[in-house]
Amino acid sequence: KNEVEQSPQNLTAQEGEFITINCSYSVGISALHWLQQHPGGGIVSLFMLSSGKKKHGRLIATINIQEKHSSLHITASHPRDSAVYICAAGTGNQFYFGTGTSLTVIP
Amino acid sequence: DSGVTQTPKHLITATGQRVTLRCSPRSGDLSVYWYQQSLDQGLQFLIQYYNGEERAKGNILERFSAQQFPDLHSELNLSSLELGDSALYFCASGGGGDAGELFFGEGSRLTVL
């Protein structure tokens, strides 16, 4: 069993839809990262969370430490949001990665 | 631009060879993390250095080694290369300690033929 599980693995949405990607983890953590990887490979860190909720533009990330669960929400999705979203949970020393959620937003 | 620089961007080599991947962290970041991303395994943590010292080790093979130099740049050495070592190798840097932010380089794509 992976230390970090993501769902769904693949997601196709129509432009404008509200999207949720889930991440559950089984390890003790001090932080959880949501990463975005576009085709071509570059990885961008979207959020770092240790509690509560963060919002950047149309992206919202939440974490429930007691339930060991985090969600990434995208409001008013756009084709440029098409990417792989990766959850990484751990401490400053070591992070465990989910296998990623491949999101395709269709115009 | 994350501020993390990785070289080379692409590398093609043959089985049995040795290569060195280089990472320059963001200015001021003390931690460097190395990750491997292969098609079938996703992102795998390899190793972390903090201010020149090895801090944590993940799924790093014995054929691989890394170090962080006094100027904080890091090198990942891959030897006796096998076809399965073909992957994207990412370096990330952060301030270190717990709950640190991560900034990723663009990766080095290694192809072993």
mmCIF file of C-alpha atoms in Angstrom:
data_model
loop_
_atom_site.group_PDB
_atom_site.id
_atom_site.type_symbol
_atom_site.label_atom_id
_atom_site.label_comp_id
_atom_site.label_asym_id
_atom_site.label_seq_id
_atom_site.Cartn_x
_atom_site.Cartn_y
_atom_site.Cartn_z
ATOM 1 C CA LYS A 1 0.000 0.000 0.000
ATOM 2 C CA ASN A 2 1.306 3.441 -0.903
ATOM 3 C CA GLU A 3 1.813 5.950 1.846
ATOM 4 C CA VAL A 4 -0.034 8.517 -0.266
ATOM 5 C CA GLU A 5 -3.098 7.655 -2.309
ATOM 6 C CA GLN A 6 -4.747 9.964 -4.803
ATOM 7 C CA SER A 7 -8.075 9.789 -6.526
ATOM 8 C CA PRO A 8 -9.172 9.843 -9.194
ATOM 9 C CA GLN A 9 -6.260 8.725 -11.368
ATOM 10 C CA ASN A 10 -7.749 10.327 -14.435
ATOM 11 C CA LEU A 11 -10.312 13.080 -14.733
ATOM 12 C CA THR A 12 -11.914 14.710 -17.741
ATOM 13 C CA ALA A 13 -14.005 17.813 -17.244
ATOM 14 C CA GLN A 14 -15.790 20.384 -19.346
ATOM 15 C CA GLU A 15 -14.519 23.914 -19.182
ATOM 16 C CA GLY A 16 -16.143 25.741 -16.295
ATOM 17 C CA GLU A 17 -16.715 22.699 -14.114
ATOM 18 C CA PHE A 18 -15.750 22.503 -10.463
ATOM 19 C CA ILE A 19 -13.051 19.880 -9.938
ATOM 20 C CA THR A 20 -11.964 18.037 -6.821
ATOM 21 C CA ILE A 21 -8.891 15.860 -6.463
ATOM 22 C CA ASN A 22 -8.404 13.891 -3.274
ATOM 23 C CA CYS A 23 -5.324 12.785 -1.388
ATOM 24 C CA SER A 24 -5.135 10.455 1.595
ATOM 25 C CA TYR A 25 -1.973 9.667 3.467
ATOM 26 C CA SER A 26 -0.946 7.212 6.123
ATOM 27 C CA VAL A 27 2.306 8.724 7.385
ATOM 28 C CA GLY A 28 2.878 11.389 9.962
ATOM 29 C CA ILE A 29 3.468 14.668 8.220
ATOM 30 C CA SER A 30 4.525 18.196 8.892
ATOM 31 C CA ALA A 31 3.441 19.412 5.464
ATOM 32 C CA LEU A 32 1.526 18.397 2.387
ATOM 33 C CA HIS A 33 2.294 19.747 -1.059
ATOM 34 C CA TRP A 34 0.134 19.945 -4.118
ATOM 35 C CA LEU A 35 2.232 19.949 -7.271
ATOM 36 C CA GLN A 36 1.296 20.577 -10.880
ATOM 37 C CA GLN A 37 3.146 18.954 -13.742
ATOM 38 C CA HIS A 38 2.417 20.097 -17.273
ATOM 39 C CA PRO A 39 3.143 18.042 -20.373
ATOM 40 C CA GLY A 40 6.838 18.535 -21.004
ATOM 41 C CA GLY A 41 7.634 17.707 -17.415
ATOM 42 C CA GLY A 42 8.120 20.889 -15.363
ATOM 43 C CA ILE A 43 6.826 20.695 -11.804
ATOM 44 C CA VAL A 44 5.375 23.659 -9.987
ATOM 45 C CA SER A 45 4.504 23.697 -6.321
ATOM 46 C CA LEU A 46 0.942 24.999 -6.003
ATOM 47 C CA PHE A 47 0.401 24.796 -2.274
ATOM 48 C CA MET A 48 2.119 23.801 0.908
ATOM 49 C CA LEU A 49 -0.282 23.025 3.723
ATOM 50 C CA SER A 50 0.114 22.027 7.303
ATOM 51 C CA SER A 51 -3.434 22.842 8.424
ATOM 52 C CA GLY A 52 -6.650 24.416 7.281
ATOM 53 C CA LYS A 53 -7.168 25.874 3.861
ATOM 54 C CA LYS A 54 -5.315 27.953 1.276
ATOM 55 C CA LYS A 55 -6.565 29.737 -1.830
ATOM 56 C CA HIS A 56 -4.712 31.011 -4.877
ATOM 57 C CA GLY A 57 -6.982 32.382 -7.566
ATOM 58 C CA ARG A 58 -9.235 29.564 -8.732
ATOM 59 C CA LEU A 59 -7.363 26.930 -6.741
ATOM 60 C CA ILE A 60 -8.277 25.939 -3.202
ATOM 61 C CA ALA A 61 -6.488 23.360 -1.083
ATOM 62 C CA THR A 62 -7.723 21.966 2.200
ATOM 63 C CA ILE A 63 -6.274 19.552 4.688
ATOM 64 C CA ASN A 64 -7.814 17.618 7.564
ATOM 65 C CA ILE A 65 -4.985 16.439 9.785
ATOM 66 C CA GLN A 66 -7.202 14.195 11.934
ATOM 67 C CA GLU A 67 -8.587 12.381 8.902
ATOM 68 C CA LYS A 68 -5.229 12.449 7.054
ATOM 69 C CA HIS A 69 -6.891 13.790 3.970
ATOM 70 C CA SER A 70 -6.421 16.716 1.643
ATOM 71 C CA SER A 71 -8.366 18.000 -1.329
ATOM 72 C CA LEU A 72 -7.455 20.250 -4.215
ATOM 73 C CA HIS A 73 -10.349 22.124 -5.777
ATOM 74 C CA ILE A 74 -10.343 23.994 -9.057
ATOM 75 C CA THR A 75 -13.229 26.370 -9.637
ATOM 76 C CA ALA A 76 -14.294 27.428 -13.127
ATOM 77 C CA SER A 77 -11.855 24.998 -14.743
ATOM 78 C CA HIS A 78 -10.070 26.019 -17.914
ATOM 79 C CA PRO A 79 -8.203 24.013 -20.573
ATOM 80 C CA ARG A 80 -4.925 25.490 -19.324
ATOM 81 C CA ASP A 81 -5.550 23.633 -16.046
ATOM 82 C CA SER A 82 -4.930 20.390 -17.937
ATOM 83 C CA ALA A 83 -1.967 18.805 -16.195
ATOM 84 C CA VAL A 84 -1.015 16.100 -13.747
ATOM 85 C CA TYR A 85 -1.632 17.054 -10.131
ATOM 86 C CA ILE A 86 0.528 15.331 -7.553
ATOM 87 C CA CYS A 87 0.101 15.200 -3.813
ATOM 88 C CA ALA A 88 3.232 14.880 -1.683
ATOM 89 C CA ALA A 89 3.076 14.367 2.063
ATOM 90 C CA GLY A 90 5.827 14.093 4.608
ATOM 91 C CA THR A 91 8.295 16.000 6.654
ATOM 92 C CA GLY A 92 11.113 18.299 5.670
ATOM 93 C CA ASN A 93 13.259 15.192 5.531
ATOM 94 C CA GLN A 94 11.273 12.981 3.244
ATOM 95 C CA PHE A 95 8.192 13.225 1.148
ATOM 96 C CA TYR A 96 5.972 10.482 -0.207
ATOM 97 C CA PHE A 97 4.272 11.082 -3.509
ATOM 98 C CA GLY A 98 0.934 10.036 -4.859
ATOM 99 C CA THR A 99 0.853 8.653 -8.370
ATOM 100 C CA GLY A 100 -0.851 11.763 -9.654
ATOM 101 C CA THR A 101 -4.203 12.724 -11.127
ATOM 102 C CA SER A 102 -4.215 13.435 -14.834
ATOM 103 C CA LEU A 103 -6.713 16.208 -15.516
ATOM 104 C CA THR A 104 -7.974 17.103 -18.968
ATOM 105 C CA VAL A 105 -10.266 20.085 -19.316
ATOM 106 C CA ILE A 106 -12.165 20.154 -22.587
ATOM 107 C CA PRO A 107 -13.211 23.491 -24.101
ATOM 108 C CA ASP B 1 11.369 30.397 -13.030
ATOM 109 C CA SER B 2 11.787 28.470 -9.774
ATOM 110 C CA GLY B 3 15.390 29.560 -9.277
ATOM 111 C CA VAL B 4 16.559 25.938 -9.290
ATOM 112 C CA THR B 5 18.899 25.087 -12.157
ATOM 113 C CA GLN B 6 19.526 21.586 -13.411
ATOM 114 C CA THR B 7 22.009 20.477 -16.024
ATOM 115 C CA PRO B 8 22.045 18.816 -18.423
ATOM 116 C CA LYS B 9 18.439 19.009 -19.600
ATOM 117 C CA HIS B 10 18.813 15.932 -21.771
ATOM 118 C CA LEU B 11 21.331 13.130 -21.702
ATOM 119 C CA ILE B 12 21.575 9.997 -23.817
ATOM 120 C CA THR B 13 24.045 7.329 -22.885
ATOM 121 C CA ALA B 14 24.630 3.600 -23.078
ATOM 122 C CA THR B 15 24.173 0.822 -20.568
ATOM 123 C CA GLY B 16 27.089 0.420 -18.205
ATOM 124 C CA GLN B 17 28.083 4.060 -18.392
ATOM 125 C CA ARG B 18 28.237 6.661 -15.621
ATOM 126 C CA VAL B 19 26.671 10.120 -15.662
ATOM 127 C CA THR B 20 26.559 13.101 -13.333
ATOM 128 C CA LEU B 21 23.551 15.354 -12.969
ATOM 129 C CA ARG B 22 23.986 18.761 -11.450
ATOM 130 C CA CYS B 23 21.649 20.951 -9.445
ATOM 131 C CA SER B 24 22.042 24.511 -8.265
ATOM 132 C CA PRO B 25 19.461 25.330 -5.608
ATOM 133 C CA ARG B 26 17.589 28.562 -5.167
ATOM 134 C CA SER B 27 19.702 31.260 -3.593
ATOM 135 C CA GLY B 28 19.587 30.852 0.177
ATOM 136 C CA ASP B 29 18.071 27.356 0.187
ATOM 137 C CA LEU B 30 20.077 24.875 2.225
ATOM 138 C CA SER B 31 18.217 21.709 1.313
ATOM 139 C CA VAL B 32 18.461 19.859 -1.966
ATOM 140 C CA TYR B 33 16.210 16.925 -2.791
ATOM 141 C CA TRP B 34 16.636 14.501 -5.666
ATOM 142 C CA TYR B 35 13.704 12.681 -7.231
ATOM 143 C CA GLN B 36 13.348 10.150 -10.000
ATOM 144 C CA GLN B 37 10.286 10.062 -12.202
ATOM 145 C CA SER B 38 9.937 7.072 -14.447
ATOM 146 C CA LEU B 39 6.887 6.248 -16.544
ATOM 147 C CA ASP B 40 5.800 3.295 -14.475
ATOM 148 C CA GLN B 41 6.633 4.511 -10.977
ATOM 149 C CA GLY B 42 5.763 8.166 -10.700
ATOM 150 C CA LEU B 43 7.864 10.460 -8.560
ATOM 151 C CA GLN B 44 10.215 8.694 -6.170
ATOM 152 C CA PHE B 45 12.234 10.432 -3.502
ATOM 153 C CA LEU B 46 15.911 9.524 -3.758
ATOM 154 C CA ILE B 47 17.899 11.547 -1.272
ATOM 155 C CA GLN B 48 18.065 14.854 0.577
ATOM 156 C CA TYR B 49 21.044 16.960 1.552
ATOM 157 C CA TYR B 50 20.961 19.806 4.004
ATOM 158 C CA ASN B 51 23.871 22.230 4.153
ATOM 159 C CA GLY B 52 26.315 19.647 2.866
ATOM 160 C CA GLU B 53 25.142 16.714 4.990
ATOM 161 C CA GLU B 54 22.974 13.815 3.942
ATOM 162 C CA ARG B 55 19.633 14.277 5.739
ATOM 163 C CA ALA B 56 17.383 11.554 4.409
ATOM 164 C CA LYS B 57 17.542 8.657 2.040
ATOM 165 C CA GLY B 58 14.710 7.227 0.027
ATOM 166 C CA ASN B 59 14.625 4.658 -2.744
ATOM 167 C CA ILE B 60 18.130 5.326 -3.972
ATOM 168 C CA LEU B 61 20.006 2.441 -5.550
ATOM 169 C CA GLU B 62 23.525 1.568 -4.413
ATOM 170 C CA ARG B 63 24.717 2.395 -7.950
ATOM 171 C CA PHE B 64 23.611 5.973 -7.343
ATOM 172 C CA SER B 65 25.282 8.482 -5.085
ATOM 173 C CA ALA B 66 24.974 12.154 -4.401
ATOM 174 C CA GLN B 67 26.751 14.932 -2.629
ATOM 175 C CA GLN B 68 26.251 18.570 -1.789
ATOM 176 C CA PHE B 69 29.213 20.889 -2.054
ATOM 177 C CA PRO B 70 30.143 23.871 0.143
ATOM 178 C CA ASP B 71 28.549 26.253 -2.357
ATOM 179 C CA LEU B 72 25.350 24.173 -1.874
ATOM 180 C CA HIS B 73 25.123 22.858 -5.402
ATOM 181 C CA SER B 74 24.535 19.142 -5.592
ATOM 182 C CA GLU B 75 25.466 16.352 -7.939
ATOM 183 C CA LEU B 76 23.742 13.040 -8.473
ATOM 184 C CA ASN B 77 26.028 10.337 -9.815
ATOM 185 C CA LEU B 78 24.499 7.380 -11.603
ATOM 186 C CA SER B 79 26.793 4.492 -12.466
ATOM 187 C CA SER B 80 26.586 1.102 -14.183
ATOM 188 C CA LEU B 81 23.530 2.441 -15.928
ATOM 189 C CA GLU B 82 20.728 0.113 -16.898
ATOM 190 C CA LEU B 83 17.857 0.580 -19.321
ATOM 191 C CA GLY B 84 15.509 0.967 -16.359
ATOM 192 C CA ASP B 85 17.381 4.012 -15.153
ATOM 193 C CA SER B 86 15.917 6.001 -18.029
ATOM 194 C CA ALA B 87 13.803 8.636 -16.321
ATOM 195 C CA LEU B 88 13.383 12.275 -15.500
ATOM 196 C CA TYR B 89 15.529 13.287 -12.551
ATOM 197 C CA PHE B 90 14.291 16.298 -10.651
ATOM 198 C CA CYS B 91 16.067 18.383 -8.120
ATOM 199 C CA ALA B 92 14.161 20.522 -5.660
ATOM 200 C CA SER B 93 15.402 22.963 -3.091
ATOM 201 C CA GLY B 94 13.919 24.359 0.046
ATOM 202 C CA GLY B 95 14.786 26.152 3.218
ATOM 203 C CA GLY B 96 15.180 22.896 5.071
ATOM 204 C CA GLY B 97 13.751 21.763 8.354
ATOM 205 C CA ASP B 98 10.140 20.763 8.633
ATOM 206 C CA ALA B 99 7.263 22.114 6.584
ATOM 207 C CA GLY B 100 9.566 23.715 4.055
ATOM 208 C CA GLU B 101 8.460 24.886 0.650
ATOM 209 C CA LEU B 102 9.781 23.021 -2.358
ATOM 210 C CA PHE B 103 10.993 24.607 -5.574
ATOM 211 C CA PHE B 104 11.625 22.253 -8.476
ATOM 212 C CA GLY B 105 14.114 22.434 -11.286
ATOM 213 C CA GLU B 106 13.029 21.574 -14.814
ATOM 214 C CA GLY B 107 14.541 18.133 -14.596
ATOM 215 C CA SER B 108 17.203 16.185 -16.428
ATOM 216 C CA ARG B 109 15.906 13.598 -18.856
ATOM 217 C CA LEU B 110 18.189 10.588 -18.961
ATOM 218 C CA THR B 111 17.858 8.031 -21.725
ATOM 219 C CA VAL B 112 19.886 4.843 -21.432
ATOM 220 C CA LEU B 113 20.175 2.893 -24.671
#
